[in-house]
XYZ file of C-alpha atoms in Angstrom:
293
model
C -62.818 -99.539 -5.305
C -61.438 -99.510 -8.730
C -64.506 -97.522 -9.962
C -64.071 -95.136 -7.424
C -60.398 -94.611 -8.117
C -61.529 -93.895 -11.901
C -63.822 -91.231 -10.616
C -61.273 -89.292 -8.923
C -58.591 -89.759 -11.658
C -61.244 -88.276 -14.426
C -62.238 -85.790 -11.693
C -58.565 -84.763 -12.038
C -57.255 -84.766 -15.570
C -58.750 -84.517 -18.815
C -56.914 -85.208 -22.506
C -55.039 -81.714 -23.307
C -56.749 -79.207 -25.325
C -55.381 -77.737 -28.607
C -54.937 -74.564 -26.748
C -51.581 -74.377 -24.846
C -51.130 -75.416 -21.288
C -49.974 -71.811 -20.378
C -53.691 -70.845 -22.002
C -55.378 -72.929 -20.001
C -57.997 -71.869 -17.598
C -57.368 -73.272 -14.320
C -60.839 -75.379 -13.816
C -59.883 -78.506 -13.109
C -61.365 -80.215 -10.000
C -61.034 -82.755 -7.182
C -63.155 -85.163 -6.184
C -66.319 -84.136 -4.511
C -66.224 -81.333 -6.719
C -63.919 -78.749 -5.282
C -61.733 -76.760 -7.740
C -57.940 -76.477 -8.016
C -57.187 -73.269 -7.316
C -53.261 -73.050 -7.524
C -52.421 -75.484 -10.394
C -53.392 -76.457 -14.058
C -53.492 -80.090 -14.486
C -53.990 -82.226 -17.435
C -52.267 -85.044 -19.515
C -50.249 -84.512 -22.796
C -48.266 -86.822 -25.102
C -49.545 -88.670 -28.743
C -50.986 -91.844 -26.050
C -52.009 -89.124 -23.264
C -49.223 -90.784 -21.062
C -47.735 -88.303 -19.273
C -49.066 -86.332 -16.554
C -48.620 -81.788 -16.313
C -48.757 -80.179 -13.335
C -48.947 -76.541 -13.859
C -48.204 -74.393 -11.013
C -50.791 -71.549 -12.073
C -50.060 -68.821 -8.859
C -49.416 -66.126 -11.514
C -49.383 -62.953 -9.074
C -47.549 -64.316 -6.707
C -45.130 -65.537 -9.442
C -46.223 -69.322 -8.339
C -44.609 -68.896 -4.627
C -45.262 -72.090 -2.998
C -47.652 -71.411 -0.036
C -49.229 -74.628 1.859
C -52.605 -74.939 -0.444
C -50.615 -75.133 -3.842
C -48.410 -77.584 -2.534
C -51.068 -79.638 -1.190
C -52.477 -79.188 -4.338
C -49.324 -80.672 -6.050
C -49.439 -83.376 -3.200
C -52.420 -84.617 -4.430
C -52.299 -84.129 -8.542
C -49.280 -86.283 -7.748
C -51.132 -88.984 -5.915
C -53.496 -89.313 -8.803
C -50.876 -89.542 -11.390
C -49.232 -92.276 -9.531
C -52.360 -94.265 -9.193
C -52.926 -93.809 -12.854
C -52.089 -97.011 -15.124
C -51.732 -94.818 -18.480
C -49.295 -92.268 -17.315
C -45.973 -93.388 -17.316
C -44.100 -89.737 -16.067
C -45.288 -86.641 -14.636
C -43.854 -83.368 -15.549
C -43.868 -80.050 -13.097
C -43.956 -76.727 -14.818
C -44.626 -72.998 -14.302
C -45.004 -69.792 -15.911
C -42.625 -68.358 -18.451
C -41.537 -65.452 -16.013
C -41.420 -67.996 -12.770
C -41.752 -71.575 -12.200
C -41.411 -71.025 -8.336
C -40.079 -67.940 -7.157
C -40.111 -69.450 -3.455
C -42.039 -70.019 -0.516
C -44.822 -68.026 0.158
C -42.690 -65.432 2.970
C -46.361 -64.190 4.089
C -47.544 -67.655 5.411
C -43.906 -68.239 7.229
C -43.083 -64.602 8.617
C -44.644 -64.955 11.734
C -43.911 -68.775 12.796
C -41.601 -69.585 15.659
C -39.328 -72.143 16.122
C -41.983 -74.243 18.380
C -44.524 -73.846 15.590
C -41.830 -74.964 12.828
C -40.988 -78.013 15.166
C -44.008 -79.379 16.571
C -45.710 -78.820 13.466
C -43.218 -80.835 11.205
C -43.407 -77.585 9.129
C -42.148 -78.449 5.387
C -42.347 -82.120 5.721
C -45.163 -82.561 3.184
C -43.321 -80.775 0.662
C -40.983 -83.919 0.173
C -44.020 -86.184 -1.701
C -42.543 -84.998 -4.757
C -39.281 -87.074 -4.099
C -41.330 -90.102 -3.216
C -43.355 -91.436 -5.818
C -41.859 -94.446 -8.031
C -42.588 -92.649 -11.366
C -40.158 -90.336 -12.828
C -41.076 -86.857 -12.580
C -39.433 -84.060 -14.959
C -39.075 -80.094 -13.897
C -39.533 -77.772 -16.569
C -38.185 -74.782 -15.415
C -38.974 -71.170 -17.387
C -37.996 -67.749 -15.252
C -36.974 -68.110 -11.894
C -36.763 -71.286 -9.577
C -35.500 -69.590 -6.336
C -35.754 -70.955 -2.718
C -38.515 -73.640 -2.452
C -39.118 -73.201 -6.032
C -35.411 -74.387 -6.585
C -36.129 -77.522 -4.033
C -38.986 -78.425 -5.599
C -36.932 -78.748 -8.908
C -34.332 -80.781 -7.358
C -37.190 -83.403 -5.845
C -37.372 -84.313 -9.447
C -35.655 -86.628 -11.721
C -34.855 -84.787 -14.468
C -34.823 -80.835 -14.628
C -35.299 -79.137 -17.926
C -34.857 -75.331 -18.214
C -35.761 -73.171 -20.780
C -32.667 -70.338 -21.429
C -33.947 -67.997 -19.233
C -34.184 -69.704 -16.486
C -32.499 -68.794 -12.879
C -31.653 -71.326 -9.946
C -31.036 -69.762 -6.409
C -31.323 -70.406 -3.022
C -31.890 -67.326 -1.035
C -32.558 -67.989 2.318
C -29.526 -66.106 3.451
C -31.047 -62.921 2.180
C -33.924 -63.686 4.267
C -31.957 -64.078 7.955
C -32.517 -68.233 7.482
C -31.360 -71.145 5.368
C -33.080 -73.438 3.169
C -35.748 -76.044 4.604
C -36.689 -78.205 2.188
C -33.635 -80.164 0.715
C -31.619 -77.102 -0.721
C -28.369 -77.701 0.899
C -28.361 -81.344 0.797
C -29.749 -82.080 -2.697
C -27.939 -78.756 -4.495
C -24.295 -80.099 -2.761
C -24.907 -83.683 -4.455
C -25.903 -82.075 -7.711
C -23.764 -79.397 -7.790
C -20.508 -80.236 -5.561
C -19.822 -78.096 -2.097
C -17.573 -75.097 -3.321
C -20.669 -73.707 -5.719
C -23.632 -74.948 -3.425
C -22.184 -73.339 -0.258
C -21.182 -69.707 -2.680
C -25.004 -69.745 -4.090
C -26.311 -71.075 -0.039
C -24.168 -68.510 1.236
C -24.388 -65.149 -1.067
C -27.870 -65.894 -1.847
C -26.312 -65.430 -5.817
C -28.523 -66.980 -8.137
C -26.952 -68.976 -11.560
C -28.170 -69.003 -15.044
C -29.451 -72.154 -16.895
C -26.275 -72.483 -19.058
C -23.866 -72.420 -15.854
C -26.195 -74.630 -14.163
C -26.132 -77.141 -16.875
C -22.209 -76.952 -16.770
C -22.412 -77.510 -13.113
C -25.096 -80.616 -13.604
C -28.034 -79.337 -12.027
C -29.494 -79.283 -15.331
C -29.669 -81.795 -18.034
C -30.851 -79.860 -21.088
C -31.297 -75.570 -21.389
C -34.477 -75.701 -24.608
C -35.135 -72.344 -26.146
C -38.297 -70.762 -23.605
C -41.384 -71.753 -26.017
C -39.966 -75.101 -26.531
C -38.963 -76.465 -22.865
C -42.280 -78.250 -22.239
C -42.617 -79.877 -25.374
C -39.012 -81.205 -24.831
C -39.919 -82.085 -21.036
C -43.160 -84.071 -22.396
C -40.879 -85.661 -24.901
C -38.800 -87.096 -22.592
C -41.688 -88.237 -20.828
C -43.504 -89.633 -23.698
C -39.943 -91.597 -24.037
C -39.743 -92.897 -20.606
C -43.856 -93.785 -20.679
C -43.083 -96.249 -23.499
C -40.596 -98.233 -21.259
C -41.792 -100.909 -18.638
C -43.201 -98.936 -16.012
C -42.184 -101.440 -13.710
C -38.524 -101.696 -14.506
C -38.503 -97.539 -14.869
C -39.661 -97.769 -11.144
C -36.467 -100.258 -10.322
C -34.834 -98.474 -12.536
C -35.382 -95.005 -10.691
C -34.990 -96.239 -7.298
C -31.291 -97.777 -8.033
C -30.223 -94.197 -9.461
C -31.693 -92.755 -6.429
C -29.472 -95.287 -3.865
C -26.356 -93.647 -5.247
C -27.176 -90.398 -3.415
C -28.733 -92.333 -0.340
C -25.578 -95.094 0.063
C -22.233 -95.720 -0.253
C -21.100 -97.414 -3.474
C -20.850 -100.616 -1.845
C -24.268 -100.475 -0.606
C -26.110 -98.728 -3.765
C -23.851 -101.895 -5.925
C -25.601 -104.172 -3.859
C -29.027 -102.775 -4.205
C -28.543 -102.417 -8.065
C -27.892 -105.728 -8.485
C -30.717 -107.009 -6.088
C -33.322 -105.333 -8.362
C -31.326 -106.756 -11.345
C -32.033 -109.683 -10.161
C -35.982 -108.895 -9.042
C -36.028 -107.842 -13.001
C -35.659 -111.523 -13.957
C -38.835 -112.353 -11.886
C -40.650 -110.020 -14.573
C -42.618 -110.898 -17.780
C -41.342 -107.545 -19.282
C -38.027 -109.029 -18.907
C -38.602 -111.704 -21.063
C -40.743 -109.909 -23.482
C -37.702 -107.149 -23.928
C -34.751 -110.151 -24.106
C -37.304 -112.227 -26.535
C -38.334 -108.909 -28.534
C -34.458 -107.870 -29.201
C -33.574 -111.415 -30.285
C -36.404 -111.585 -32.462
C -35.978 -108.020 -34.029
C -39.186 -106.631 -33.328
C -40.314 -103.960 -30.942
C -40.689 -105.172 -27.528
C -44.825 -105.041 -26.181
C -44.513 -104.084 -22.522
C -47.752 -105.240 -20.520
C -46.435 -103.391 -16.781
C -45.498 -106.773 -14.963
């Protein structure tokens, strides 16, 4: 099993090339052979701990239809099986990291299509996995593309970038998280003007408004996202996992209930050798060695 699990995970990534990521052909390949067609994917960092995903849909300016985001879906998968990676970081294009859904694929769908096909509900594995996972946004993240941004952790955007959701424009609203996770991020008065107008924000306002964490100068923003990766990967992975999920129960719970599940996996910590290895390594002065358990 473990060998086989190796396979795919080489099958999927390789160590990144000297060339940049945006230079990168797109050849990577699944297991069994069949080729990635919609994203670039590779690892990057000094220790090769932290896994790209490139959304590479160029023409289309990376609009999400269903095959790149099964794509994602599974470059995600592997990442999370993989012991060496320690964060995963989603990226696009300089002009567009996701302009949207793909409109073609969805045009024609009716409600009982939508409904009785769960339609969108695979988009979401982004939000699920346990390790972090980092947007790097260049160009435009509109509609979908801006949903998929907010599934992560931690956005980045480069000074260019734009975050809008559009649906209005379109006669329909967003599907995939927009008006829940931009209202929490945001606050109601600006989600429901840029829900409502279909009015799109630049990276500056939208770090003012905290949708953002950091605006990077274009050419730098995914050497700054894999930074903060590379940062994160040298923590426990297990306590960034318990970590993670009690940031995530403040915007599940009410403060009661997201206290109480913070300090139940402050507890779990103490049940950890990492724990003592990071108490015993700060009393001692030296670096702490992490070993994942």
């Amino acid at each position: 099993m473990a060998a086989s699990v190796a396979r795919v995970l080489r099958s999927l990534v390789r160590p990144s090339a000297a060339a940049s990521l945006v230079s990168l052909s797109p050849r990577r390949f699944l297991a069994g052979g069949a080729q990635f067609q919609y994203i670039v994917v590779e690892k990057k960092g000094a220790k090769q701990n932290v896994g790209v995903i490139q959304l590479n849909r160029p023409k289309a300016l990376n609009a999400l239809c269903d095959g790149l985001v099964n794509e994602v879906n599974q470059a995600i998968d592997a990442f999370e099986l993989d012991p060496h990676v320690g964060a995963i970081v989603i990226t696009g294009s300089e002009k567009a990291f996701a302009a949207g859904a793909d409109i073609k694929e969805m045009q024609k769908k009716t409600f009982q299509d939508c409904y009785q096909g769960n339609f969108l509900a695979h988009w979401n594995k982004v939000s699920l996995v346990r390790k972090p996972v980092i947007a790097a946004v260049n160009g435009y993240a509109l509609g979908g593309g801006c949903e998929l941004a907010m599934m992560c952790d931690i956005i980045y955007a480069g000074e260019k970038a734009q975050f809008g959701q559009p649906e209005i424009l379109l006669g329909t609203i967003p599907g995939a998280g927009g008006t829940q996770r931009l209202t929490r991020a945001v606050g109601k008065s600006l989600a429901m003007e840029m829900v409502l107008t279909g009015e799109r924000i630049s990276a500056q306002e939208a770090k003012q408004a905290g949708l953002v964490s950091k605006v990077c100068p274009v050419d730098k923003l995914l050497d700054e996202a894999v930074s903060c990766g590379e940062k994160i990967a040298g923590n426990s992975k297990l306590m960034v996992a318990l970590a993670k999920e009690a940031v995530n129960a403040a915007f599940e719970t009410t403060l009661t209930e997201g206290s109480k599940t913070e300090r139940r996996l402050f507890y779990s910590s103490f049940a950890t050798d990492d724990q003592k290895e990071g108490m015993t390594a700060f009393v001692e002065k030296r670096k702490a060695n992490f070993t994942d358990h």
